[in-house]
Short mmCIF file of C-alpha atoms in Angstrom, two decimals:
data_model
loop_
_atom_site.label_atom_id
_atom_site.label_comp_id
_atom_site.label_asym_id
_atom_site.label_seq_id
_atom_site.Cartn_x
_atom_site.Cartn_y
_atom_site.Cartn_z
CA UNK T 14 131.37 -55.76 168.74
CA UNK T 15 129.00 -54.03 171.11
CA UNK T 16 126.13 -55.99 169.66
CA UNK T 17 127.85 -59.26 170.37
CA UNK T 18 128.53 -58.23 173.97
CA UNK T 19 124.87 -57.36 174.45
CA UNK T 20 123.78 -60.73 173.05
CA UNK T 21 126.22 -62.54 175.38
CA UNK T 22 124.86 -60.63 178.38
CA UNK T 23 121.32 -61.52 177.46
CA UNK T 24 122.26 -65.18 177.12
CA UNK T 25 124.08 -65.17 180.47
CA UNK T 26 121.16 -63.55 182.24
CA UNK T 27 118.85 -66.15 180.69
CA UNK T 28 121.07 -68.98 181.93
CA UNK T 29 121.40 -67.50 185.51
CA UNK T 30 119.19 -69.11 188.27
CA UNK T 31 116.26 -67.15 189.75
CA UNK T 32 116.49 -65.95 193.41
CA UNK T 33 115.33 -68.60 195.87
CA UNK T 34 111.87 -67.82 197.31
CA UNK T 35 111.76 -66.82 200.95
CA UNK T 36 109.28 -69.62 201.74
CA UNK T 37 111.67 -72.19 200.28
CA UNK T 38 114.53 -70.88 202.39
CA UNK T 39 112.28 -71.03 205.46
CA UNK T 40 111.38 -74.64 204.65
CA UNK T 41 115.04 -75.52 204.25
CA UNK T 42 115.81 -74.05 207.66
CA UNK T 43 112.88 -75.95 209.19
CA UNK T 44 114.11 -79.18 207.69
CA UNK T 45 117.51 -78.61 209.29
CA UNK T 46 115.91 -78.83 212.75
CA UNK T 47 117.23 -81.67 214.99
CA UNK T 48 113.61 -82.64 215.62
CA UNK T 49 113.20 -83.87 212.05
CA UNK T 50 114.07 -87.46 212.88
CA UNK T 51 111.59 -87.58 215.75
CA UNK T 52 108.97 -85.97 213.49
CA UNK T 53 109.52 -88.67 210.88
CA UNK T 54 108.80 -91.32 213.47
CA UNK T 55 105.79 -89.52 214.94
CA UNK T 56 104.11 -88.32 211.65
CA UNK T 57 105.71 -90.03 208.69
CA UNK T 58 102.84 -89.09 206.32
CA UNK T 59 103.15 -85.39 207.05
CA UNK T 60 106.93 -85.46 206.71
CA UNK T 61 106.65 -87.42 203.49
CA UNK T 62 104.18 -84.90 202.12
CA UNK T 63 106.45 -82.08 203.19
CA UNK T 64 109.42 -83.74 201.52
CA UNK T 65 107.52 -84.09 198.27
CA UNK T 66 106.40 -80.50 198.40
CA UNK T 67 109.96 -79.39 199.15
CA UNK T 68 111.33 -81.32 196.19
CA UNK T 69 108.60 -79.98 193.98
CA UNK T 70 109.18 -76.41 195.16
CA UNK T 71 112.87 -76.83 194.62
CA UNK T 72 112.35 -78.05 191.06
CA UNK T 73 109.88 -75.26 190.43
CA UNK T 74 112.40 -72.76 191.72
CA UNK T 75 115.09 -74.20 189.48
CA UNK T 76 112.70 -74.07 186.54
CA UNK T 77 111.98 -70.49 187.57
CA UNK T 78 108.37 -71.19 188.33
CA UNK T 79 108.70 -69.07 191.43
CA UNK T 80 105.06 -68.60 192.34
CA UNK T 81 104.39 -72.34 192.30
CA UNK T 82 107.64 -72.90 194.22
CA UNK T 83 106.59 -70.37 196.84
CA UNK T 84 103.13 -71.98 197.28
CA UNK T 85 104.47 -75.52 197.53
CA UNK T 86 107.21 -74.47 199.94
CA UNK T 87 104.64 -72.75 202.07
CA UNK T 88 102.45 -75.86 202.14
CA UNK T 89 105.46 -78.07 202.89
CA UNK T 90 106.36 -75.72 205.72
CA UNK T 91 102.88 -76.03 207.20
CA UNK T 92 102.95 -79.84 206.94
CA UNK T 93 106.39 -80.14 208.54
CA UNK T 94 105.50 -77.60 211.21
CA UNK T 95 102.42 -79.67 212.03
CA UNK T 96 104.57 -82.78 212.30
CA UNK T 97 106.88 -80.93 214.68
CA UNK T 98 103.89 -79.80 216.74
CA UNK T 99 102.74 -83.39 217.07
CA UNK T 100 106.25 -84.39 218.13
CA UNK T 101 106.35 -81.62 220.70
CA UNK T 102 103.00 -82.80 222.02
CA UNK T 103 104.34 -86.31 222.49
CA UNK T 104 107.46 -85.03 224.16
CA UNK T 105 105.40 -82.80 226.45
CA UNK T 106 103.07 -85.67 227.31
CA UNK T 107 106.04 -87.91 228.08
CA UNK T 108 107.52 -85.25 230.30
CA UNK T 109 104.17 -84.75 232.03
CA UNK T 110 103.92 -88.49 232.66
CA UNK T 111 107.49 -88.58 233.96
CA UNK T 112 106.90 -85.58 236.22
CA UNK T 113 103.62 -87.09 237.38
CA UNK T 114 105.47 -90.24 238.37
CA UNK T 115 108.06 -88.16 240.17
CA UNK T 116 105.26 -86.24 241.86
CA UNK T 117 103.68 -89.46 243.08
CA UNK T 118 107.05 -90.64 244.32
CA UNK T 119 107.75 -87.29 245.96
CA UNK T 120 104.33 -87.20 247.57
CA UNK T 121 104.90 -90.69 248.97
CA UNK T 122 108.31 -89.65 250.26
CA UNK T 123 106.82 -86.46 251.65
CA UNK T 124 104.05 -88.37 253.40
CA UNK T 125 106.55 -90.74 254.98
CA UNK T 126 108.85 -87.88 255.97
CA UNK T 127 105.95 -85.95 257.52
CA UNK T 128 104.87 -89.04 259.46
CA UNK T 129 108.43 -89.60 260.64
CA UNK T 130 108.67 -85.94 261.55
CA UNK T 131 105.48 -86.12 263.60
CA UNK T 132 106.80 -89.20 265.41
CA UNK T 133 110.19 -87.58 265.98
CA UNK T 134 108.61 -84.39 267.30
CA UNK T 135 106.38 -86.37 269.65
CA UNK T 136 109.44 -88.21 270.94
CA UNK T 137 111.30 -84.93 271.35
CA UNK T 138 108.32 -83.51 273.26
CA UNK T 139 108.27 -86.60 275.50
CA UNK T 140 112.00 -86.34 276.09
CA UNK T 141 111.59 -82.66 276.93
CA UNK T 142 108.90 -83.47 279.46
CA UNK T 143 111.11 -86.23 280.84
CA UNK T 144 114.05 -83.84 281.06
CA UNK T 145 111.89 -81.23 282.79
CA UNK T 146 110.62 -83.82 285.26
CA UNK T 147 114.16 -85.02 285.86
CA UNK T 148 115.35 -81.46 286.23
CA UNK T 149 112.71 -80.66 288.84
CA UNK T 150 113.53 -83.91 290.65
CA UNK T 151 117.22 -83.04 290.56
CA UNK T 152 116.42 -79.59 291.90
CA UNK T 153 114.41 -81.12 294.74
CA UNK T 154 117.22 -83.56 295.49
CA UNK T 155 119.74 -80.74 295.38
CA UNK T 156 117.59 -78.70 297.72
CA UNK T 157 117.32 -81.67 300.09
CA UNK T 158 121.10 -82.11 300.00
CA UNK T 159 121.60 -78.41 300.67
CA UNK T 160 119.15 -78.54 303.57
CA UNK T 161 120.91 -81.63 304.90
CA UNK T 162 124.28 -79.93 304.58
CA UNK T 163 122.92 -76.84 306.31
CA UNK T 164 121.55 -78.97 309.14
CA UNK T 165 124.84 -80.87 309.39
CA UNK T 166 126.69 -77.58 309.45
CA UNK T 167 124.36 -76.27 312.13
CA UNK T 168 124.80 -79.51 314.06
CA UNK T 169 128.58 -79.27 313.75
CA UNK T 170 128.45 -75.69 314.91
CA UNK T 171 126.29 -76.75 317.82
CA UNK T 172 128.71 -79.57 318.62
CA UNK T 173 131.65 -77.18 318.34
CA UNK T 174 129.82 -74.72 320.56
CA UNK T 175 129.05 -77.43 323.12
CA UNK T 176 132.61 -78.75 323.03
CA UNK T 177 134.00 -75.25 323.37
CA UNK T 178 131.61 -74.54 326.19
CA UNK T 179 132.66 -77.74 327.92
CA UNK T 180 136.31 -76.88 327.48
CA UNK T 181 135.77 -73.37 328.79
CA UNK T 182 133.87 -74.83 331.75
CA UNK T 183 136.67 -77.33 332.35
CA UNK T 184 139.21 -74.51 332.20
CA UNK T 185 137.12 -72.46 334.62
CA UNK T 186 136.84 -75.49 336.89
CA UNK T 187 140.58 -76.05 336.69
CA UNK T 188 141.06 -72.40 337.56
CA UNK T 189 138.71 -72.73 340.53
CA UNK T 190 140.59 -75.87 341.55
CA UNK T 191 143.79 -73.84 341.37
CA UNK T 192 142.05 -71.25 343.56
CA UNK T 193 141.63 -73.92 346.22
CA UNK T 194 145.38 -74.10 346.61
CA UNK T 195 145.68 -70.30 346.47
CA UNK T 196 147.51 -70.47 343.12
CA UNK T 197 146.92 -66.79 342.62
CA UNK T 198 149.66 -66.31 345.22
CA UNK T 199 151.52 -69.58 345.13
CA UNK T 200 151.87 -69.85 341.30
CA UNK T 201 151.40 -66.33 340.06
CA UNK T 202 152.84 -66.79 336.55
CA UNK T 203 150.91 -69.95 335.65
CA UNK T 204 147.73 -68.72 337.29
CA UNK T 205 147.93 -65.34 335.50
CA UNK T 206 148.46 -67.06 332.15
CA UNK T 207 145.54 -69.42 332.82
CA UNK T 208 143.34 -66.47 333.79
CA UNK T 209 144.23 -64.59 330.60
CA UNK T 210 143.58 -67.68 328.49
CA UNK T 211 140.21 -68.29 330.15
CA UNK T 212 139.22 -64.67 329.51
CA UNK T 213 140.33 -65.00 325.92
CA UNK T 214 138.40 -68.28 325.53
CA UNK T 215 135.26 -66.65 326.97
CA UNK T 216 135.55 -63.72 324.56
CA UNK T 217 136.14 -66.06 321.61
CA UNK T 218 133.17 -68.12 322.68
CA UNK T 219 131.01 -65.01 322.78
CA UNK T 220 132.26 -64.14 319.30
CA UNK T 221 131.20 -67.65 318.17
CA UNK T 222 134.83 -68.60 317.38
CA UNK T 223 134.30 -71.97 318.93
CA UNK T 224 137.42 -73.69 317.61
CA UNK T 225 139.64 -70.88 318.88
CA UNK T 226 137.72 -70.78 322.14
CA UNK T 227 138.25 -74.54 322.55
CA UNK T 228 141.97 -74.23 321.90
CA UNK T 229 142.33 -71.31 324.30
CA UNK T 230 140.29 -73.15 326.91
CA UNK T 231 142.50 -76.26 326.61
CA UNK T 232 145.60 -74.13 327.02
CA UNK T 233 143.96 -72.34 329.96
CA UNK T 234 143.14 -75.68 331.52
CA UNK T 235 146.74 -76.86 331.13
CA UNK T 236 148.04 -73.63 332.63
CA UNK T 237 145.53 -73.86 335.49
CA UNK T 238 146.57 -77.46 336.14
CA UNK T 239 150.21 -76.41 336.09
CA UNK T 240 149.36 -73.60 338.50
CA UNK T 241 147.53 -76.09 340.70
CA UNK T 242 150.47 -78.49 340.60
CA UNK T 243 152.92 -75.72 341.40
CA UNK T 244 150.80 -74.17 344.16
CA UNK T 245 149.61 -77.35 345.82
CA UNK T 246 152.83 -78.22 347.76
CA UNK T 247 153.23 -74.64 348.85
CA UNK T 248 149.61 -74.41 349.84
CA UNK T 249 149.76 -77.75 351.67
CA UNK T 250 152.74 -76.65 353.56
CA UNK T 251 151.11 -73.38 354.52
CA UNK T 252 147.90 -75.10 355.48
CA UNK T 253 149.77 -77.68 357.45
CA UNK T 254 151.61 -74.97 359.33
CA UNK T 255 148.38 -73.10 359.87
CA UNK T 256 146.75 -76.26 361.16
CA UNK T 257 149.65 -77.09 363.41
CA UNK T 258 149.76 -73.58 364.74
CA UNK T 259 146.08 -73.57 365.46
CA UNK T 260 146.37 -76.92 367.17
CA UNK T 261 149.33 -75.67 369.13
CA UNK T 262 147.35 -72.59 370.06
CA UNK T 263 144.40 -74.75 371.07
CA UNK T 264 146.69 -76.99 373.04
CA UNK T 265 148.23 -74.02 374.83
CA UNK T 266 144.82 -72.58 375.56
CA UNK T 267 143.46 -75.88 376.86
CA UNK T 268 146.60 -76.43 378.89
CA UNK T 269 146.36 -72.99 380.41
CA UNK T 270 142.80 -73.63 381.45
CA UNK T 271 143.86 -76.43 383.85
CA UNK T 272 143.50 -74.98 387.37
CA UNK T 273 146.68 -74.45 389.41
CA UNK T 274 148.92 -74.89 386.40
CA UNK T 275 150.95 -72.25 384.63
CA UNK T 276 152.22 -73.46 381.27
CA UNK T 277 155.17 -72.17 379.36
CA UNK T 278 156.46 -72.46 375.81
CA UNK T 279 160.08 -73.29 375.15
CA UNK T 280 162.00 -73.50 371.94
CA UNK T 281 164.97 -75.80 371.62
CA UNK T 282 166.27 -75.59 368.05
CA UNK T 283 163.56 -76.74 365.63
CA UNK T 284 161.57 -78.33 368.42
CA UNK T 285 159.14 -76.45 370.64
CA UNK T 286 157.83 -77.69 373.89
CA UNK T 287 154.65 -76.78 375.71
CA UNK T 288 155.59 -77.45 379.27
CA UNK T 289 153.01 -78.13 381.97
CA UNK T 290 154.77 -78.12 385.35
CA UNK T 291 153.00 -80.21 387.99
CA UNK T 292 154.28 -79.15 391.46
CA UNK T 293 153.03 -80.46 394.79
CA UNK T 294 152.54 -84.01 393.60
CA UNK T 295 154.83 -85.58 396.17
CA UNK T 296 155.56 -85.06 399.90
CA UNK T 297 159.23 -84.77 400.83
CA UNK T 298 161.25 -87.54 399.26
CA UNK T 299 158.19 -89.70 398.39
CA UNK T 300 157.61 -91.12 394.88
CA UNK T 301 153.91 -91.80 395.23
CA UNK T 302 151.55 -89.25 393.82
CA UNK T 303 149.44 -87.50 396.37
CA UNK T 304 145.77 -88.28 396.07
CA UNK T 305 144.99 -84.55 396.06
CA UNK T 306 146.71 -84.30 392.66
CA UNK T 307 144.26 -86.70 391.02
CA UNK T 308 142.02 -84.01 389.58
CA UNK T 309 144.98 -82.26 387.97
CA UNK T 310 146.28 -85.52 386.51
CA UNK T 311 142.77 -86.28 385.19
CA UNK T 312 142.77 -83.04 383.26
CA UNK T 313 146.34 -83.58 382.02
CA UNK T 314 145.45 -87.09 380.89
CA UNK T 315 142.34 -85.74 379.11
CA UNK T 316 144.50 -83.09 377.40
CA UNK T 317 146.98 -85.70 376.18
CA UNK T 318 144.20 -87.84 374.77
CA UNK T 319 142.56 -84.82 373.08
CA UNK T 320 145.74 -84.04 371.14
CA UNK T 321 146.92 -87.48 370.09
CA UNK T 322 149.44 -86.30 367.48
CA UNK T 323 151.89 -84.83 369.98
CA UNK T 324 154.68 -86.85 371.55
CA UNK T 325 154.76 -86.32 375.32
CA UNK T 326 157.74 -86.12 377.63
CA UNK T 327 157.31 -86.86 381.34
CA UNK T 328 160.38 -85.47 383.13
CA UNK T 329 160.98 -85.52 386.86
CA UNK T 330 162.97 -82.80 388.73
CA UNK T 331 164.11 -82.35 392.34
CA UNK T 332 165.60 -79.67 394.52
CA UNK T 333 169.23 -79.68 395.11
CA UNK T 334 169.22 -81.26 398.54
CA UNK T 335 170.94 -84.64 398.36
CA UNK T 336 173.36 -86.53 396.17
CA UNK T 337 172.92 -85.98 392.50
CA UNK T 338 172.61 -89.66 391.62
CA UNK T 339 169.96 -90.12 394.25
CA UNK T 340 168.19 -87.01 393.05
CA UNK T 341 168.21 -88.32 389.45
CA UNK T 342 166.80 -91.66 390.61
CA UNK T 343 164.20 -89.87 392.71
CA UNK T 344 163.19 -87.65 389.85
CA UNK T 345 162.94 -90.67 387.46
CA UNK T 346 160.83 -92.58 389.99
CA UNK T 347 158.49 -89.65 390.38
CA UNK T 348 158.21 -89.29 386.53
CA UNK T 349 157.39 -92.98 386.25
CA UNK T 350 154.72 -92.55 388.95
CA UNK T 351 153.12 -89.79 386.90
CA UNK T 352 153.43 -91.95 383.80
CA UNK T 353 151.66 -94.75 385.61
CA UNK T 354 148.95 -92.39 386.77
CA UNK T 355 148.49 -91.18 383.18
CA UNK T 356 148.47 -94.76 381.91
CA UNK T 357 145.73 -95.50 384.38
CA UNK T 358 143.83 -92.51 382.93
CA UNK T 359 143.95 -93.86 379.37
CA UNK T 360 147.09 -92.39 377.88
CA UNK T 361 148.98 -94.69 375.55
CA UNK T 362 152.37 -95.74 376.87
CA UNK T 363 153.97 -95.42 373.46
CA UNK T 364 153.33 -91.72 373.37
CA UNK T 365 155.21 -91.02 376.54
CA UNK T 366 158.97 -90.67 377.05
CA UNK T 367 159.95 -90.75 380.73
CA UNK T 368 163.19 -89.35 382.18
CA UNK T 369 164.61 -87.95 385.43
CA UNK T 370 166.73 -84.85 385.42
CA UNK T 371 167.48 -84.61 389.18
CA UNK T 372 168.26 -81.10 390.26
CA UNK T 373 168.93 -79.83 386.76
CA UNK T 374 166.97 -77.01 385.25
CA UNK T 375 165.59 -75.54 388.50
CA UNK T 376 162.74 -73.16 388.06
CA UNK T 377 163.33 -71.36 391.34
CA UNK T 378 165.95 -70.68 394.05
CA UNK T 379 166.93 -73.87 395.96
CA UNK T 380 168.01 -71.83 398.95
CA UNK T 381 164.45 -71.02 399.92
CA UNK T 382 161.84 -73.50 400.98
CA UNK T 383 159.35 -72.13 398.48
CA UNK T 384 161.94 -72.36 395.77
CA UNK T 385 162.82 -75.94 396.64
CA UNK T 386 159.15 -76.85 396.73
CA UNK T 387 158.67 -75.52 393.21
CA UNK T 388 161.80 -77.26 391.97
CA UNK T 389 160.45 -80.62 393.18
CA UNK T 390 158.15 -81.15 390.21
CA UNK T 391 157.23 -83.36 387.28
CA UNK T 392 156.82 -81.64 383.94
CA UNK T 393 154.58 -83.01 381.19
CA UNK T 394 155.73 -81.50 377.89
CA UNK T 395 154.03 -81.62 374.49
CA UNK T 396 156.65 -81.63 371.71
CA UNK T 397 156.05 -79.99 368.35
CA UNK T 398 157.86 -78.17 365.58
CA UNK Q 9 71.66 -84.90 158.65
CA UNK Q 10 69.54 -82.10 160.00
CA UNK Q 11 68.43 -84.24 162.90
CA UNK Q 12 71.97 -85.24 163.56
CA UNK Q 13 72.99 -81.62 163.75
CA UNK Q 14 70.03 -80.92 165.95
CA UNK Q 15 70.96 -83.78 168.22
CA UNK Q 16 74.51 -82.57 168.40
CA UNK Q 17 73.34 -79.06 169.15
CA UNK Q 18 70.99 -80.30 171.84
CA UNK Q 19 73.68 -82.44 173.33
CA UNK Q 20 76.14 -79.55 173.16
CA UNK Q 21 73.58 -77.30 174.79
CA UNK Q 22 72.92 -79.85 177.48
CA UNK Q 23 76.63 -80.35 177.99
CA UNK Q 24 77.23 -76.63 178.31
CA UNK Q 25 74.28 -76.28 180.65
CA UNK Q 26 75.47 -79.16 182.76
CA UNK Q 27 78.96 -77.72 182.85
CA UNK Q 28 77.69 -74.33 183.87
CA UNK Q 29 75.53 -75.86 186.57
CA UNK Q 30 78.41 -77.89 187.79
CA UNK Q 31 80.67 -74.87 187.89
CA UNK Q 32 78.08 -72.85 189.70
CA UNK Q 33 77.65 -75.63 192.28
CA UNK Q 34 81.39 -75.90 192.82
CA UNK Q 35 81.69 -72.15 193.30
CA UNK Q 36 79.04 -72.26 195.97
CA UNK Q 37 80.71 -75.22 197.53
CA UNK Q 38 84.05 -73.43 197.66
CA UNK Q 39 82.47 -70.34 199.11
CA UNK Q 40 80.79 -72.45 201.78
CA UNK Q 41 84.10 -74.00 202.64
CA UNK Q 42 85.70 -70.55 202.94
CA UNK Q 43 82.89 -69.34 205.17
CA UNK Q 44 83.06 -72.46 207.30
CA UNK Q 45 86.74 -71.91 207.84
CA UNK Q 46 86.24 -68.27 208.66
CA UNK Q 47 83.66 -69.27 211.24
CA UNK Q 48 86.17 -71.75 212.66
CA UNK Q 49 88.66 -68.96 213.31
CA UNK Q 50 86.56 -67.79 216.26
CA UNK Q 51 86.74 -71.26 217.78
CA UNK Q 52 90.48 -71.35 217.25
CA UNK Q 53 90.90 -67.95 218.92
CA UNK Q 54 88.85 -69.13 221.85
CA UNK Q 55 90.98 -72.26 222.14
CA UNK Q 56 94.16 -70.17 222.02
CA UNK Q 57 93.97 -69.21 225.69
CA UNK Q 58 97.73 -68.73 225.87
CA UNK Q 59 97.91 -66.45 222.81
CA UNK Q 60 100.45 -68.85 221.36
CA UNK Q 61 99.25 -68.87 217.73
CA UNK Q 62 98.11 -65.33 217.09
CA UNK Q 63 100.46 -64.92 214.11
CA UNK Q 64 99.29 -68.21 212.64
CA UNK Q 65 95.66 -67.17 212.98
CA UNK Q 66 96.40 -63.82 211.35
CA UNK Q 67 98.05 -65.63 208.50
CA UNK Q 68 95.05 -67.98 208.17
CA UNK Q 69 92.69 -65.07 208.13
CA UNK Q 70 94.66 -63.32 205.39
CA UNK Q 71 94.70 -66.47 203.28
CA UNK Q 72 90.96 -66.88 203.67
CA UNK Q 73 90.55 -63.27 202.62
CA UNK Q 74 92.73 -63.99 199.62
CA UNK Q 75 90.60 -67.07 198.90
CA UNK Q 76 87.51 -64.87 198.90
CA UNK Q 77 89.23 -62.50 196.56
CA UNK Q 78 90.24 -65.31 194.22
CA UNK Q 79 86.71 -66.73 194.48
CA UNK Q 80 85.30 -63.44 193.31
CA UNK Q 81 87.66 -63.56 190.36
CA UNK Q 82 86.48 -67.12 189.70
CA UNK Q 83 90.03 -68.41 189.98
CA UNK Q 84 88.88 -71.71 191.27
CA UNK Q 85 92.19 -73.46 191.16
CA UNK Q 86 93.72 -70.79 193.33
CA UNK Q 87 90.72 -70.88 195.63
CA UNK Q 88 91.02 -74.64 196.04
CA UNK Q 89 94.71 -74.40 196.68
CA UNK Q 90 94.15 -71.68 199.25
CA UNK Q 91 91.41 -73.68 200.93
CA UNK Q 92 93.74 -76.69 201.14
CA UNK Q 93 96.43 -74.48 202.61
CA UNK Q 94 93.99 -72.97 205.10
CA UNK Q 95 92.84 -76.44 206.13
CA UNK Q 96 96.43 -77.43 206.73
CA UNK Q 97 97.06 -74.14 208.57
CA UNK Q 98 94.00 -74.68 210.77
CA UNK Q 99 95.26 -78.16 211.60
CA UNK Q 100 98.65 -76.69 212.37
CA UNK Q 101 97.01 -74.09 214.65
CA UNK Q 102 95.08 -76.77 216.52
CA UNK Q 103 98.19 -78.84 217.05
CA UNK Q 104 100.12 -75.79 218.21
CA UNK Q 105 97.31 -74.91 220.61
CA UNK Q 106 97.58 -78.46 221.93
CA UNK Q 107 101.30 -77.98 222.30
CA UNK Q 108 100.71 -74.75 224.19
CA UNK Q 109 98.15 -76.39 226.46
CA UNK Q 110 100.47 -79.31 227.14
CA UNK Q 111 103.37 -76.91 227.75
CA UNK Q 112 101.26 -75.01 230.24
CA UNK Q 113 100.28 -78.25 231.89
CA UNK Q 114 103.92 -79.28 231.90
CA UNK Q 115 104.88 -75.96 233.49
CA UNK Q 116 102.25 -76.43 236.16
CA UNK Q 117 103.41 -79.96 236.83
CA UNK Q 118 107.03 -78.82 236.88
CA UNK Q 119 106.19 -76.06 239.34
CA UNK Q 120 104.21 -78.50 241.44
CA UNK Q 121 107.12 -80.94 241.36
CA UNK Q 122 109.51 -78.18 242.36
CA UNK Q 123 107.23 -77.13 245.18
CA UNK Q 124 106.86 -80.69 246.37
CA UNK Q 125 110.61 -81.23 246.21
CA UNK Q 126 111.21 -78.08 248.25
CA UNK Q 127 108.60 -79.19 250.77
CA UNK Q 128 110.16 -82.64 250.92
CA UNK Q 129 113.60 -81.12 251.35
CA UNK Q 130 112.33 -78.83 254.10
CA UNK Q 131 110.53 -81.71 255.83
CA UNK Q 132 113.62 -83.90 255.63
CA UNK Q 133 115.71 -81.07 257.08
CA UNK Q 134 113.21 -80.68 259.92
CA UNK Q 135 113.22 -84.44 260.43
CA UNK Q 136 117.01 -84.50 260.55
CA UNK Q 137 116.98 -81.62 263.02
CA UNK Q 138 114.39 -83.36 265.18
CA UNK Q 139 116.36 -86.62 265.04
CA UNK Q 140 119.55 -84.84 266.10
CA UNK Q 141 117.67 -83.09 268.90
CA UNK Q 142 116.14 -86.40 269.98
CA UNK Q 143 119.52 -88.16 270.03
CA UNK Q 144 121.07 -85.30 271.94
CA UNK Q 145 118.28 -85.42 274.55
CA UNK Q 146 118.57 -89.19 274.79
CA UNK Q 147 122.29 -88.87 275.48
CA UNK Q 148 121.63 -86.09 277.98
CA UNK Q 149 118.92 -88.06 279.79
CA UNK Q 150 121.19 -91.09 280.26
#
């Protein structure tokens, strides 16, 4: 039994295949490469030789001729490896050609891009210079505008100053005009306000607040004009009175200087009379002026002509001796004689009012001769208010 | 008969002599081939600037050594087989050196291409920037 088992084992071991040589396995792996097809196209002789050697090595392995199988597999490996190397060379050369083409293309593109870049940078540089030039021109224009604005401002200020000065001057002039009518007394409120406003305008002008100074000056001018308007009638009235008074005084003084005449001033209501009594013009009941009275009448006539604004009354009076109607007629005749004498001496008739008062208004006692002599008189009166 | 034997003996002797001479000449020829290939290894090493086939050269050298060994044992068939294998191996080494050289050249070209592309990209970016700047300044100057 044991002998038969031993024989069977020996037979089985004899029938079992030998282990595959390492070189054959390596060749098999190399043949499984995806590059095999390309290698067949590139080096068909080498691949064919390798195939034959592989088949031979395989058969030798199966027939347990391991050494021969190993050698043939090794040689087939070398042949196939060489075919692969040739394929790799072709692939590398193709890639090099492709990359070279790309390089040429890239270099062309690069050259164009660099040229374009140079052009673009030159244009940018030109634009920068242009912008700088424009900027400096703008700055100069801006500076010119600013200078112009400054000059205009200065001019406006000067105009404002001049206008304000003119207004202040006008206000001062108006104030001086108001002074001419004594507004400081005749229109105290308006004049005081105008004065304050002028002072304020002057201070504002000094402080270079020309607009405010102008406004204050205008107000001052208005107030001064109001003061003038308010004071003028009062002042006129006062001046008129002063003038009249002085004329009256002058008249009185001139009248008093006539020799042999004593003047008197009478007030009858609103009317005043400067009376120049002319005695000794007539003899007894005569109505003709004595020649000796010519000098006095000359001076009276000169006085009347000197003061032409005064109305003149020529009134005759008598003493009380006789009938009143006769005395009135006598006194009127004597007054008319004096009027005629004055007319002869250049006095206008229209200025003179002639009347006879008879024995009325005696100036002395009619019981004495001296008194009666003085009552027989003609009075020339200047009338005024 | 005697002359015939003599003739045969002479012919046999000549044949043996010729065979020996031929074998001796072939042995020298094989040795010369081995030495030639060994001398070629130096050239192959010099060509292998990229050290791409050092293993292959080592293998070739060992096979040539083996061929010498077999030559010394007068195993001519083995020697011839080894010489054929070494020739094939040397061819393989040359082709692989070519592959290495072409790969190096390809790497250089690839690097050059990459560099050129980067330069082109940079130049185009600069150009685009300059164009934008130019357009902006043109608009501003109007």
